[in-house]
Short mmCIF file of N, CA and C in Angstrom, two decimals:
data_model
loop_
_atom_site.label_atom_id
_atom_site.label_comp_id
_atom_site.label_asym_id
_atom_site.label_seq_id
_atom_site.Cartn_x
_atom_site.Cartn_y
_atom_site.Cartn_z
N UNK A 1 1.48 12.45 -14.78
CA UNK A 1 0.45 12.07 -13.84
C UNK A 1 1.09 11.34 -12.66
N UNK A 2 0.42 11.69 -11.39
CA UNK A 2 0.96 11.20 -10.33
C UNK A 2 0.69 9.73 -10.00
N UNK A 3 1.52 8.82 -9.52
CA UNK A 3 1.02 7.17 -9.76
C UNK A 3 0.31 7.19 -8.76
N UNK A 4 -0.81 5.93 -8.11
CA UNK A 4 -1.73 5.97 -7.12
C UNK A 4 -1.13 4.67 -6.01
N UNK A 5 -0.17 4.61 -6.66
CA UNK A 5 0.26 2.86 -5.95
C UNK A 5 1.92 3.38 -5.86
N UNK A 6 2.05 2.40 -4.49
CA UNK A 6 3.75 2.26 -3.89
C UNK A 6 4.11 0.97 -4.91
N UNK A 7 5.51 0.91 -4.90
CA UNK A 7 6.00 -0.33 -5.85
C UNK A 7 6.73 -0.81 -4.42
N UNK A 8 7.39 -1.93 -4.84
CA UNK A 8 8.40 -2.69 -3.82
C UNK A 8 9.39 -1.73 -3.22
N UNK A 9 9.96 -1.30 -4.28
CA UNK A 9 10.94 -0.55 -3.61
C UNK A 9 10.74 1.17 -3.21
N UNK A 10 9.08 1.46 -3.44
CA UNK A 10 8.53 2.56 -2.03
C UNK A 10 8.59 2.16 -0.95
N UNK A 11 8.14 0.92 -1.12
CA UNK A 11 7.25 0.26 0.41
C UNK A 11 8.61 0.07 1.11
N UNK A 12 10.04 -0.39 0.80
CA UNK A 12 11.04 -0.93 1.12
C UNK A 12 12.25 0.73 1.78
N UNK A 13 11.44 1.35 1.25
CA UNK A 13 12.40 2.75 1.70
C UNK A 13 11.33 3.41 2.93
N UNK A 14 10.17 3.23 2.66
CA UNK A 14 9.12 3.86 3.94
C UNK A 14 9.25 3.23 4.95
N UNK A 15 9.12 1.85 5.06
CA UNK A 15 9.14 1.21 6.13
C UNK A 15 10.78 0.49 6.68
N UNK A 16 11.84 0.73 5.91
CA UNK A 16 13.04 0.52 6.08
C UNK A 16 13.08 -1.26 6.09
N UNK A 17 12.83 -1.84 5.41
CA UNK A 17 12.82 -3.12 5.35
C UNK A 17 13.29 -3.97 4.11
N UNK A 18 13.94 -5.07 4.78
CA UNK A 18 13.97 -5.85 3.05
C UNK A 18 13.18 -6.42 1.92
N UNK A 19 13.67 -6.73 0.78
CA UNK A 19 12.06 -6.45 -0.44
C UNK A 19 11.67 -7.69 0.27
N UNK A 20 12.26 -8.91 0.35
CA UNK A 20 11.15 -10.08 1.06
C UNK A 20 10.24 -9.56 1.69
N UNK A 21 10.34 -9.01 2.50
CA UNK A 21 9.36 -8.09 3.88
C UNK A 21 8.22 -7.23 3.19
N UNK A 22 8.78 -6.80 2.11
CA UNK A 22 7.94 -5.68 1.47
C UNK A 22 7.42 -6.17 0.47
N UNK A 23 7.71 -7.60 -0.50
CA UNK A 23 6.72 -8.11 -1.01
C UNK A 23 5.62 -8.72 0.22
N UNK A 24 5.72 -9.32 0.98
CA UNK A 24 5.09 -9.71 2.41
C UNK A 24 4.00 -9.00 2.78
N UNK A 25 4.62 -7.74 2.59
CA UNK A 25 3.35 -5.89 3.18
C UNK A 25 2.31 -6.39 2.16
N UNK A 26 3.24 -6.43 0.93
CA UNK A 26 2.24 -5.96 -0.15
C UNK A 26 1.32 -6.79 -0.53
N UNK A 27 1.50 -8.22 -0.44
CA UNK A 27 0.85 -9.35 -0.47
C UNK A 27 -0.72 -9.37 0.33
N UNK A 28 -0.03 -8.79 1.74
CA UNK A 28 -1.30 -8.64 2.55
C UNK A 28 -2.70 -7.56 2.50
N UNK A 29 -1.55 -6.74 2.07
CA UNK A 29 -2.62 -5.34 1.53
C UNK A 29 -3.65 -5.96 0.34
N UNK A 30 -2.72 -6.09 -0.20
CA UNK A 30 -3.70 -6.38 -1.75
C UNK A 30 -4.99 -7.63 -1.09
N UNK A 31 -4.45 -8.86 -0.28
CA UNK A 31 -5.07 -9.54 -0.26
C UNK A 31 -6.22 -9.26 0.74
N UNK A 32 -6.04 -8.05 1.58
CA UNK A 32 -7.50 -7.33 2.36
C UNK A 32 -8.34 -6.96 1.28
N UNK A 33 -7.35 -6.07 0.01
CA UNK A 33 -8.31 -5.19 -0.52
C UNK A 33 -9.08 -6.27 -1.51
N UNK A 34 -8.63 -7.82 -2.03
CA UNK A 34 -9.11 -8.59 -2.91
C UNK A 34 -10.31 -9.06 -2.07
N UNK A 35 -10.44 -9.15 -1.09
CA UNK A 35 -11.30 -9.82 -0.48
C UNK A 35 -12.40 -8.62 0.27
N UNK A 36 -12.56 -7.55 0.09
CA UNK A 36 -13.39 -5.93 -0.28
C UNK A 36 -13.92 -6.34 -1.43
N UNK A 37 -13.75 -7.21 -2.27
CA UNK A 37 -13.79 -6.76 -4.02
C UNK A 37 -13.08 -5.68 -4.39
N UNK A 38 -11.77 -5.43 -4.06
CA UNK A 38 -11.14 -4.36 -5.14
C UNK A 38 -10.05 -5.42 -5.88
N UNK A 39 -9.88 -4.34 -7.22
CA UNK A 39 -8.97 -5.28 -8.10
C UNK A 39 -7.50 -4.80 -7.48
N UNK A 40 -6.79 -5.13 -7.57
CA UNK A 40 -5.22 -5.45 -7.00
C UNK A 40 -4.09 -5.51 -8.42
N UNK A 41 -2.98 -5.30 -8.57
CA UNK A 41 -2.04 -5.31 -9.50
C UNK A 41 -0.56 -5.99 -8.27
N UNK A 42 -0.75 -6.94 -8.62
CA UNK A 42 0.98 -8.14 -7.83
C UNK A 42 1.71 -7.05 -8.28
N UNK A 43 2.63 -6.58 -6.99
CA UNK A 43 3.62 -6.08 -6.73
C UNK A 43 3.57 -4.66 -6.83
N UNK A 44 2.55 -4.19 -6.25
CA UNK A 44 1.82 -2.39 -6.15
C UNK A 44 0.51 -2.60 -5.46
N UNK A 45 1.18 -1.77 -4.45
CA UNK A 45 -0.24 -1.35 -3.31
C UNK A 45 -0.81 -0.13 -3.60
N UNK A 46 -1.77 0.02 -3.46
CA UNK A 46 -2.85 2.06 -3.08
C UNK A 46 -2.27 2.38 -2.19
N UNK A 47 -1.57 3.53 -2.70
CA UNK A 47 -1.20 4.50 -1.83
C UNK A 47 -2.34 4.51 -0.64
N UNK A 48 -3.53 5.27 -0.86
CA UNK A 48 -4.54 5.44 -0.06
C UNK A 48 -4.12 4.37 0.83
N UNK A 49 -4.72 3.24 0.76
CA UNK A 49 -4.86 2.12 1.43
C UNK A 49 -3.74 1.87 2.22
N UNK A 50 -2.10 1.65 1.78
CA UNK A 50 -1.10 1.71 2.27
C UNK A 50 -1.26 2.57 3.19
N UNK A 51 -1.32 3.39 3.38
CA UNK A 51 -1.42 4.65 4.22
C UNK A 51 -1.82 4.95 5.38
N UNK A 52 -3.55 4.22 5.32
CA UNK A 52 -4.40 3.90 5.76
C UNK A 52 -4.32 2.79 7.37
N UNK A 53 -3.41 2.04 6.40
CA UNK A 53 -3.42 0.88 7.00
C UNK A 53 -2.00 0.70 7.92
N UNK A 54 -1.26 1.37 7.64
CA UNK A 54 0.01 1.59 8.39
C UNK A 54 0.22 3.22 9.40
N UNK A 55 -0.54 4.43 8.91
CA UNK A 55 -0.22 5.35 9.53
C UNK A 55 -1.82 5.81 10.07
N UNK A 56 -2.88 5.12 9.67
CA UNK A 56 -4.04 5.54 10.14
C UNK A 56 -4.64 6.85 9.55
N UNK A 57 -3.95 7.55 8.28
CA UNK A 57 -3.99 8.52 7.70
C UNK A 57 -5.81 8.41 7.11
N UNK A 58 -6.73 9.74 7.14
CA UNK A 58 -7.74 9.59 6.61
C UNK A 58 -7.85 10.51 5.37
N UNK A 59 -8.47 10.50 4.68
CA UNK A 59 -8.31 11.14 3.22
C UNK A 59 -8.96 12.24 3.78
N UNK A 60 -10.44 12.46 4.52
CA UNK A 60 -11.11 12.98 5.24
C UNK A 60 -10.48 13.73 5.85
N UNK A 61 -10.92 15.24 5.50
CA UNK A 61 -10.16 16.47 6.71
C UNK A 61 -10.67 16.48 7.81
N UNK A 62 -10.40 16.18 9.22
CA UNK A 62 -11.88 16.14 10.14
C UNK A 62 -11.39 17.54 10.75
N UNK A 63 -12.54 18.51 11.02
CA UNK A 63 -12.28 19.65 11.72
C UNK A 63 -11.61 20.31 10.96
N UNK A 64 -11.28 20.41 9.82
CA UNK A 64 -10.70 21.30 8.84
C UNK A 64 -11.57 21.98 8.26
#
């Protein structure tokens, strides 16, 4: 099964940064999505959301 979440060291190869930096990403993500009411797992972001929130990517095909 395919995982739904980046770990430290996804987030640290996508965005070319050090894990400080990329626990940092991940901290913030989670702490948008905790404050949505979604549940969160320390040290793994949603893909979706990651995604979302850095490349503007929509799950949504528009015009497809």
């Amino acid at each position: 099964m395919e995982q739904t979440y980046y770990t430290v060291d996804d987030v640290m190869k996508i965005l070319g940064i050090k894990p400080s930096k990329a626990y940092g990403v991940i901290r913030a993500c989670n702490k948008e999505l905790d404050m949505k009411g979604y549940m969160t797992i320390k040290g793994k972001v949603s893909k979706k959301y990651f995604e979302e929130r850095f490349y503007g990517i929509c799950s949504s095909k528009e015009g497809a």
